[in-house]
Coordinates of C-alpha atoms and ligand atoms in Angstrom, one line a residue:
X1 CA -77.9 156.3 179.6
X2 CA -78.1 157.6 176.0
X3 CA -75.3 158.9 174.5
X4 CA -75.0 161.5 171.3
X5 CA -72.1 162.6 169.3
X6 CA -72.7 165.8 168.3
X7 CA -70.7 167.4 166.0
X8 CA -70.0 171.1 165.5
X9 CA -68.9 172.6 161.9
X10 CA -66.9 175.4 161.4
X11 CA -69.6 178.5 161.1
X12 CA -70.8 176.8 164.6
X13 CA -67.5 177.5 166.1
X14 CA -67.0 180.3 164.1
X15 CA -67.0 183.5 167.3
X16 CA -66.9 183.5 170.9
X17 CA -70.4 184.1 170.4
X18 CA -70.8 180.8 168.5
X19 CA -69.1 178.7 171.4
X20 CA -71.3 180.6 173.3
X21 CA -74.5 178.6 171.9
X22 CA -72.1 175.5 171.8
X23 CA -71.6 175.2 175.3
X24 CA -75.6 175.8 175.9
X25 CA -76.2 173.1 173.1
X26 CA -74.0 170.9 174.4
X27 CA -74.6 171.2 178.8
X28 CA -78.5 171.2 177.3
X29 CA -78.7 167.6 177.0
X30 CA -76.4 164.9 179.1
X31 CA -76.1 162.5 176.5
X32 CA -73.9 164.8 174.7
X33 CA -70.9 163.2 175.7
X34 CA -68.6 163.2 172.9
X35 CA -68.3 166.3 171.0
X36 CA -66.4 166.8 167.6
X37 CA -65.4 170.5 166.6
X38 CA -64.6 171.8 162.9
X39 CA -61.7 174.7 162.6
X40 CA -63.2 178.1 163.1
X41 CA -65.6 178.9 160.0
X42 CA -67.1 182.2 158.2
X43 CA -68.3 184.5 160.8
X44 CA -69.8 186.3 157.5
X45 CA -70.0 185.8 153.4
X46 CA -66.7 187.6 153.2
X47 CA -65.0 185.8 156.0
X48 CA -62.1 183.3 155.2
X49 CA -62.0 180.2 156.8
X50 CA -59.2 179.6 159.0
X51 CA -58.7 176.0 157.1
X52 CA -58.4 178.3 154.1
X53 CA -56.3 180.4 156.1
X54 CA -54.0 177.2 157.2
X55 CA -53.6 176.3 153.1
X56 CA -52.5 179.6 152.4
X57 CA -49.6 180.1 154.9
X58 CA -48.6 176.3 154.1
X59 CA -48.3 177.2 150.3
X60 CA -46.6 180.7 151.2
X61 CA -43.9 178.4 153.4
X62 CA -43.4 175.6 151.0
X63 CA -43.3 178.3 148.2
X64 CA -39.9 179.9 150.6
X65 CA -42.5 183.1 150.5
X66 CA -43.3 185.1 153.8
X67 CA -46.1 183.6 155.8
X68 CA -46.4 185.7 158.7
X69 CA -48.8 188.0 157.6
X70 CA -51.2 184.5 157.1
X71 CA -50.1 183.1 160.4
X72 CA -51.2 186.7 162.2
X73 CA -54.7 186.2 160.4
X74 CA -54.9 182.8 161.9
X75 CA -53.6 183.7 165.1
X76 CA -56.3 186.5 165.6
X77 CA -59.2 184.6 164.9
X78 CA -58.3 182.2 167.8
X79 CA -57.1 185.3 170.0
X80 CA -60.2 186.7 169.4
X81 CA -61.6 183.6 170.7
X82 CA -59.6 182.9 173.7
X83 CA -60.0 186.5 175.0
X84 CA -63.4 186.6 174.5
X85 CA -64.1 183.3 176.3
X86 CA -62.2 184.6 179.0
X87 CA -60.2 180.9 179.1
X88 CA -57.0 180.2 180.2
X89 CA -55.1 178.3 177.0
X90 CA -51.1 178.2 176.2
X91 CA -52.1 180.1 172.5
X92 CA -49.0 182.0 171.8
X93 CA -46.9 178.2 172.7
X94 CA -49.0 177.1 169.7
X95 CA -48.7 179.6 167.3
X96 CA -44.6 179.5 167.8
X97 CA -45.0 175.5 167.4
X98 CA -46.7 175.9 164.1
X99 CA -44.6 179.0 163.2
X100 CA -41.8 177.0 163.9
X101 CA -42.7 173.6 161.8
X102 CA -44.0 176.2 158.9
X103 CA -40.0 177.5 159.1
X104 CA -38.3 174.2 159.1
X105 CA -40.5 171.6 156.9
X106 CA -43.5 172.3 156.0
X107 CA -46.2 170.0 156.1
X108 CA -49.7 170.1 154.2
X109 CA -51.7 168.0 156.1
X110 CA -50.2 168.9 159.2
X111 CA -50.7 172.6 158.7
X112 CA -54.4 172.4 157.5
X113 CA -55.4 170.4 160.5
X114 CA -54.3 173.1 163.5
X115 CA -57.1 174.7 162.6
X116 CA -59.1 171.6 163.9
X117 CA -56.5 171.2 166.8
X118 CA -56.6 174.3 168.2
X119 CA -60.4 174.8 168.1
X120 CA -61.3 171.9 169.7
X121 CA -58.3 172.1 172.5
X122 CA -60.2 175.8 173.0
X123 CA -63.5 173.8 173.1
X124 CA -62.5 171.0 175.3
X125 CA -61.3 173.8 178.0
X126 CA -64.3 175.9 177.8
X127 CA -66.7 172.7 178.1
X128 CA -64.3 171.8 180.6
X129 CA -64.1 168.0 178.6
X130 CA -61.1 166.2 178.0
X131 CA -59.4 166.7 174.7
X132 CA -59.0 164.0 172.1
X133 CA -56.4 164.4 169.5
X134 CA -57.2 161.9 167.0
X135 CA -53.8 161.8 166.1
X136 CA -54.2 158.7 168.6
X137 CA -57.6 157.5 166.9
X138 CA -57.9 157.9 163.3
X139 CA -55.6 155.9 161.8
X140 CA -54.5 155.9 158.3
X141 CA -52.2 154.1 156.1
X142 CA -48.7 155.4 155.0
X143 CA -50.4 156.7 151.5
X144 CA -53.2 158.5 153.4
X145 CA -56.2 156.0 153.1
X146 CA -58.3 155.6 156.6
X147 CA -58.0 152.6 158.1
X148 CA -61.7 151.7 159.1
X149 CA -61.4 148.8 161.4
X150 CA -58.1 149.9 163.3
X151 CA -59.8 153.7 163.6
X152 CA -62.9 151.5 165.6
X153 CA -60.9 149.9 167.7
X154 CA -58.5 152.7 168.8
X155 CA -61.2 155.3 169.2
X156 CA -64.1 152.9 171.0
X157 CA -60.6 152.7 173.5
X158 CA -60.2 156.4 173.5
X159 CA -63.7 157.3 174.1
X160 CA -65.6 154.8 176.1
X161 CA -63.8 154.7 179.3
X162 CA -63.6 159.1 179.3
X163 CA -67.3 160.6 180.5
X164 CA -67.2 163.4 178.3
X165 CA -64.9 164.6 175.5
X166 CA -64.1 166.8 172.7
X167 CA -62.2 165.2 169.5
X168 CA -61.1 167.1 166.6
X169 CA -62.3 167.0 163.5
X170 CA -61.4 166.3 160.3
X171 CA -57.5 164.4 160.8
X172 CA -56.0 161.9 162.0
X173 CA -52.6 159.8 161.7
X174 CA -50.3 156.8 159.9
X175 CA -48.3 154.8 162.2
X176 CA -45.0 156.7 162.1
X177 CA -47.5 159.6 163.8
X178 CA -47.5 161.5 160.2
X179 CA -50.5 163.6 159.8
X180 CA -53.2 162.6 157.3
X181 CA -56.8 164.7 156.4
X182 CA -60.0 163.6 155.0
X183 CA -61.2 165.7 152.4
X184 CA -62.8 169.2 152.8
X185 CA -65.3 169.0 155.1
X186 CA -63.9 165.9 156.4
X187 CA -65.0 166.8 159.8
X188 CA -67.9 165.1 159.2
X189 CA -66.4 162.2 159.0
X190 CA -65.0 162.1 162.1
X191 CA -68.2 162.7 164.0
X192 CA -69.4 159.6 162.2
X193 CA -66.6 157.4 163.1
X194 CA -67.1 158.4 166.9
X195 CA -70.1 157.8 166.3
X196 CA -69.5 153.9 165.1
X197 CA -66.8 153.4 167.3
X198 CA -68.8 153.8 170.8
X199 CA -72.2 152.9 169.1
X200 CA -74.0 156.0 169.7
X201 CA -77.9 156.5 170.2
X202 CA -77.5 159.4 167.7
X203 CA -75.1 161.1 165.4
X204 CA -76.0 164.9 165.4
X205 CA -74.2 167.3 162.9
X206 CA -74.7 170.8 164.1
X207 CA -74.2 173.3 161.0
X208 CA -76.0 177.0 159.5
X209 CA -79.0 175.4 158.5
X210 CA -82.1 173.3 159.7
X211 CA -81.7 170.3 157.6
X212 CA -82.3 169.6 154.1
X213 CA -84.7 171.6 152.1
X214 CA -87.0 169.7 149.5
X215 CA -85.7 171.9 147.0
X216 CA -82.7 174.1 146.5
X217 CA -83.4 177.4 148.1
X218 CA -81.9 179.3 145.6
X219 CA -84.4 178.3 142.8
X220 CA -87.2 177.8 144.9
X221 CA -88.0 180.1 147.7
X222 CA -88.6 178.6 151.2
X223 CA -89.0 175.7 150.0
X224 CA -90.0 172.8 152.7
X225 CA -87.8 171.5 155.2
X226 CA -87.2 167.6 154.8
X227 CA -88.2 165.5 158.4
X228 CA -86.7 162.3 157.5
X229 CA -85.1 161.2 154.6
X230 CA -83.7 157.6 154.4
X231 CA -79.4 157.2 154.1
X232 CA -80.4 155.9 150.2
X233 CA -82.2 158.9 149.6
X234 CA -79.6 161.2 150.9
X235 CA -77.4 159.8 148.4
X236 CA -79.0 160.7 145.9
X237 CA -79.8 164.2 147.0
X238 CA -76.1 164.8 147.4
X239 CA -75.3 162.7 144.3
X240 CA -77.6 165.6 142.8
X241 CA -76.0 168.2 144.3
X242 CA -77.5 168.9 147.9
X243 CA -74.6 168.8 150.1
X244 CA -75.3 168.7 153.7
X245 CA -72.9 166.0 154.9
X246 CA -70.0 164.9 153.4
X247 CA -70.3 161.8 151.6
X248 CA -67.9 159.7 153.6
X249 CA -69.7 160.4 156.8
X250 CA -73.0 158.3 155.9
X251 CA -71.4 154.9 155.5
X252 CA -70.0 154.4 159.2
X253 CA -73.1 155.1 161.3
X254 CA -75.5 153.4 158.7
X255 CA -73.9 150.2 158.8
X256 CA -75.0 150.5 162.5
X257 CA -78.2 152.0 161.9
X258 CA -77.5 155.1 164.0
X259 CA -79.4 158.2 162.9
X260 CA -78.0 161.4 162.1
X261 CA -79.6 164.2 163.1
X262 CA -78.9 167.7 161.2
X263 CA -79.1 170.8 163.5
X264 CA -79.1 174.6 163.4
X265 CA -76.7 176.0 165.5
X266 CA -78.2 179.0 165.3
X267 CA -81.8 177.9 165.7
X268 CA -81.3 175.1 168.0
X269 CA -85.3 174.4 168.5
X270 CA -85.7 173.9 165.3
X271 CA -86.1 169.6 164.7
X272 CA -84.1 169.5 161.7
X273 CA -83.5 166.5 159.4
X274 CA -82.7 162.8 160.6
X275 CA -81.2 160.6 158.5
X276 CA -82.6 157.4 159.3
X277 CA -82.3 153.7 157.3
X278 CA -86.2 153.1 157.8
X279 CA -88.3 156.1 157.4
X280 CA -90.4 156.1 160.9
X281 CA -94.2 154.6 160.1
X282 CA -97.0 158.0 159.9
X283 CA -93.7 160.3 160.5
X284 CA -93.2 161.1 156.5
X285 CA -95.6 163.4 155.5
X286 CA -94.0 164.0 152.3
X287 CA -93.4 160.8 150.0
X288 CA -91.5 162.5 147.4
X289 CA -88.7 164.2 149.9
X290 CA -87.4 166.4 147.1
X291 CA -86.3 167.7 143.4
X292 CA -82.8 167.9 143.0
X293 CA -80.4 168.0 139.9
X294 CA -78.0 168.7 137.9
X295 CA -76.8 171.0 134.7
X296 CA -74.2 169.8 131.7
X297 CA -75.3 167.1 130.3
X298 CA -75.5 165.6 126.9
X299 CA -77.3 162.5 125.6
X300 CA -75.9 160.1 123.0
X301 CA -78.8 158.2 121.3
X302 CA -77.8 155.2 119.2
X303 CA -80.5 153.9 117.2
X304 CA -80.5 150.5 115.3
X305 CA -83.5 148.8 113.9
X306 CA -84.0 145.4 115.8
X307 CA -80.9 146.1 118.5
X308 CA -83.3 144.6 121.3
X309 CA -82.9 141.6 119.3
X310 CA -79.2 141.9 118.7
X311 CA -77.3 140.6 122.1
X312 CA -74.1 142.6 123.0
X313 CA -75.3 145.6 121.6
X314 CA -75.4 147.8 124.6
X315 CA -72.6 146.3 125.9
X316 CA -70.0 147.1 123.1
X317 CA -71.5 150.6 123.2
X318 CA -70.6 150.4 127.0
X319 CA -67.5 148.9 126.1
X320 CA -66.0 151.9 124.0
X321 CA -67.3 154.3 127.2
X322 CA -65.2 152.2 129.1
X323 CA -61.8 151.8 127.4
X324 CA -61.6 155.4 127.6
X325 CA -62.7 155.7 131.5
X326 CA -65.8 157.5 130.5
X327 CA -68.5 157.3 133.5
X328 CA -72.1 157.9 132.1
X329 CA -74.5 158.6 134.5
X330 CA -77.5 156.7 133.2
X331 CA -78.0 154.3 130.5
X332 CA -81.4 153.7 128.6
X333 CA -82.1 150.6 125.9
X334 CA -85.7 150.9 124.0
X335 CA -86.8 148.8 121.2
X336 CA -84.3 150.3 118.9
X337 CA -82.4 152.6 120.7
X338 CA -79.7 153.1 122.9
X339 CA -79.5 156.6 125.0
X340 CA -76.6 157.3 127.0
X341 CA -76.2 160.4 129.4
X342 CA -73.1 161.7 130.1
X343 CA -71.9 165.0 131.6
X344 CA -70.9 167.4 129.1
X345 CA -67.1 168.3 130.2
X346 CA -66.9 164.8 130.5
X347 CA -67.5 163.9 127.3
X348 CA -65.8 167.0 125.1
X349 CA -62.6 165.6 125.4
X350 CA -63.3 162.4 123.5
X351 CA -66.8 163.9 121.5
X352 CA -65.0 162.8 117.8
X353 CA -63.4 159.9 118.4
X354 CA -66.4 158.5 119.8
X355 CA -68.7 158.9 117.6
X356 CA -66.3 157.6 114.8
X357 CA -65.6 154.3 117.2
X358 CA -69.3 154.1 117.8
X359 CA -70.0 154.5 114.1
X360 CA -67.6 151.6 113.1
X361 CA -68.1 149.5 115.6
X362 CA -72.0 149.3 115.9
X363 CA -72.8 151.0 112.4
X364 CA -76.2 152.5 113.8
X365 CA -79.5 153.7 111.2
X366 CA -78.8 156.9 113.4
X367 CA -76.1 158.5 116.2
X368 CA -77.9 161.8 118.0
X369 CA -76.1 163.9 120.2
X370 CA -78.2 166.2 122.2
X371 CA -76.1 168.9 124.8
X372 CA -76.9 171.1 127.1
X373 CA -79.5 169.2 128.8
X374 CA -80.1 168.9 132.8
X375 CA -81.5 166.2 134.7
X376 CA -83.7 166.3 137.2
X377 CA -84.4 163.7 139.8
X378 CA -88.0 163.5 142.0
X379 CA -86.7 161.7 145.1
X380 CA -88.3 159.8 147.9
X381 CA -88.9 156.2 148.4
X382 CA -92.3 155.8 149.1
X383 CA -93.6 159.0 146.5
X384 CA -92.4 157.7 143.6
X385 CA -93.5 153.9 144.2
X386 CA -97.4 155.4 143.3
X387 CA -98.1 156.3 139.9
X388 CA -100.1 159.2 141.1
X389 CA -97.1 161.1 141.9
X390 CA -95.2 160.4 138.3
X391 CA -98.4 161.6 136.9
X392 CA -98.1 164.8 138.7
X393 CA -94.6 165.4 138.2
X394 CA -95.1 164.7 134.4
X395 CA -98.4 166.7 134.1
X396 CA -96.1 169.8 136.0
X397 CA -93.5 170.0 133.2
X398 CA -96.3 169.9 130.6
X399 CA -98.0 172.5 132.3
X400 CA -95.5 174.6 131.7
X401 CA -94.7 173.2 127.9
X402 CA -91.4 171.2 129.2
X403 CA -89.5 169.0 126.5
X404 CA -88.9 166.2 128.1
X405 CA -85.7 164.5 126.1
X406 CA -85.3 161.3 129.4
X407 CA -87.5 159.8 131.3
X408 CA -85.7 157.2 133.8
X409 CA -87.3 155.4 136.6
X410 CA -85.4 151.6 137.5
X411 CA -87.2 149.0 139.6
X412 CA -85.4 150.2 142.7
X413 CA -88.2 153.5 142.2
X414 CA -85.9 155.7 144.5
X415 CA -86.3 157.9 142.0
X416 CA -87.6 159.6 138.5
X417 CA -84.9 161.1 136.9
X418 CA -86.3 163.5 134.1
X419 CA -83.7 165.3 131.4
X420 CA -84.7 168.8 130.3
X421 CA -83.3 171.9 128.4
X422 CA -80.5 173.2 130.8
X423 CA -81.8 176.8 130.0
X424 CA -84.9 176.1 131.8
X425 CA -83.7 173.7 134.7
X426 CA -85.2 176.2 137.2
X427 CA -88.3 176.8 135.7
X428 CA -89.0 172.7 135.4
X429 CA -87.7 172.4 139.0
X430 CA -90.2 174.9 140.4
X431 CA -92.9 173.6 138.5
X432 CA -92.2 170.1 140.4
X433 CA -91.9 171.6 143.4
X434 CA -94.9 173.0 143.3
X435 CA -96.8 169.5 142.3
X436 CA -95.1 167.8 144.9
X437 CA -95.3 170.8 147.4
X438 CA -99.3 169.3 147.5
X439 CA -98.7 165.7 147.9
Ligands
LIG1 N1 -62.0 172.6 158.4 C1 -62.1 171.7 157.4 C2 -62.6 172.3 156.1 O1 -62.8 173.6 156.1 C3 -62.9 170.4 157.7 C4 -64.3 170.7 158.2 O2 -64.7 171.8 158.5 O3 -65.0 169.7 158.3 O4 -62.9 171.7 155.1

């Protein structure tokens, strides 16, 4: 029999109402075995999570401020829960615990991850699973840093022999039993790992929306929603700023070439996105799966008549980047130039006594800094393989008068990365979007 992970965020276990189309979800399809629950998310904009909650009344404590207030807030949004689900759960034993450990030593990570603990105990009773503390699973070092292959062993021996389950999200623990988080969002993670460790048919990642859009929704409206997209080109989309999935959560299941699928919780016939290593043949109707990008950013354009010819020049201009532990997010060498773009708060810091460096060290004909620039990246590995859809993406931004200060495209052809004026990012992303909207 096939078996899915499926994984439920935080505005997915949000409400009694939201467990509600959990358990439907969930006793809709027998391979969902193994479930993974977030903390209870926003039930509206306004909301606070309880995770935000949790880091409040742990600062409070630690601060030897009053917490209760915090810890009531908390408490209601599971009472809420409870009562509405009609389940029987030891709630108010909990709270004191945590009250309790808040009053004697507080702990950070401890503290953030009851909101995981609690939820998916609630879960696991109202599925009528058996609940997995990962406490027993996820295992980290003493300085916090997950240990990968221990975490596969211990959970493929947590979770294969049970017949269904529900793990929490988002924590886990070091030897001596000390709690340790991944970051925000971490549940994500978690899923993944479950997902690695009993090599699931499919990873699903239930959340608010149905998948990745091809553009940002806020710029372009209803934009397309993204079938397929390959794990290398959902790195780039969330290197660009699409966040879906945390970034952490890719690497387990990929190395095992188990797809995740991104569902709507709220729209649960909707097919969403699968994240897949090999795009299905005939499947991708879109070969460029999206525009993405990103504001802040300045250029630094060295040029030097004959540097092709001059070996070590890039490098030394690399070099002084380097010493100072400045990333640079894409380098260009032309004939006689060198271009180097580099996020803007990045760079202020050190803007004077680079130059001067790069001035003595490579004495260039010319030293250019352009700011406020954003780049934009066309993504999708089979669209931007054909010059047809370059040309189209190119003949967009001149459509609408678009200086174009980068053009980027490597042999890999993942993508074309494209700098333009940050005041008119939007504009040059919805003229894209609307080329590739065609193709
Ligand atoms: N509850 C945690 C957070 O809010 C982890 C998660 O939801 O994945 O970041």
């Amino acid at each position: 029999m096939k078996t899915t992970v499926a994984k439920f965020g935080g505005t997915s276990l949000a409400s009694a109402a939201q467990f509600r189309k959990v358990k439907a979800i969930v006793m809709g399809d027998p391979a969902r075995r193994i479930v993974v629950a977030s903390a209870p998310g926003k039930r509206f904009p306004e909301d606070v999570k309880v995770t935000d909650l949790l880091l409040k009344c742990y600062g409070e404590a630690a601060g030897g401020h009053p917490f209760e207030a915090t810890l009531e807030a908390v408490h209601r949004r599971f009472r809420e829960i409870v009562a509405e689900l009609g389940i029987d759960f030891p709630l108010e034993a909990e709270i004191a615990a945590l009250r309790d450990s808040l009053q004697r030593e507080p702990e950070r990570n401890y503290v953030l991850s009851r909101g995981e603990y609690l939820n998916s105990r609630i879960l696991a009773a109202y599925l009528g699973f058996t609940f997995v503390d990962p406490e027993w699973c996820v295992c980290f070092d003493a300085a916090g840093k997950l240990d990968a292959p221990m975490t596969k062993r211990t959970m493929s021996a947590a979770l294969r022999p049970l017949g269904n389950a529900v793990i929490a999200g988002f924590y886990g623990a070091d030897a001596t039993g000390r709690i340790h988080t991944f970051s925000r969002g971490g549940s994500d993670v978690t899923g993944s790992l479950a997902a690695a460790a009993i090599n699931a048919d499919l990873y699903e990642n239930w959340t608010d929306v149905s998948g990745l859009m091809a553009a940002d929704p806020h710029i372009v409206s209803a934009p397309k929603a993204v079938r397929y997209v390959s794990y290398r080109e959902l790195r780039t989309l969330s290197y660009m700023g699409a966040s879906v999935l945390h970034t952490d959560a890719v690497l387990p299941v990929a190395d095992l070439d188990i797809p995740i699928n991104i569902r709507n919780t709220d729209r649960p016939d909707d097919a969403g996105t699968t994240i897949v290593r090999k795009l299905p043949k005939g499947e991708t109707k879109y070969p460029i799966i999206g525009v993405a990008g990103r504001v802040g950013m300045s250029v630094i354009q060295v040029e030097k008549v004959m540097v092709s010819d001059e070996s070590g020049f890039t490098a030394i201009m690399l070099d002084i980047l380097k010493n100072r532990q400045i990333p640079f997010e894409q380098c260009l060498t032309g004939i006689d130039t060198v271009t180097v773009v580099i996020r803007s708060d990045v760079l202020a810091p050190y803007k004077e006594e680079l130059f001067a460096e790069i001035r003595g060290k490579l004495n260039p004909d010319y030293l250019g800094l352009t700011e406020h620039l954003s780049m934009i990246a066309v993504i999708g590995e089979r669209g931007t393989e054909s010059c047809d859809a370059n040309v189209r993406v190119l003949q967009a931004l001149a459509g609408v008068n678009m200086p174009i200060s980068t053009i980027n495209q490597g042999a890999g052809k993942l993508n074309l990365l494209v700098g333009v004026p940050e005041d008119r990012y939007e504009e040059a992303i919805r003229a894209i979007y609307a080329t590739i909207d065609e193709l």
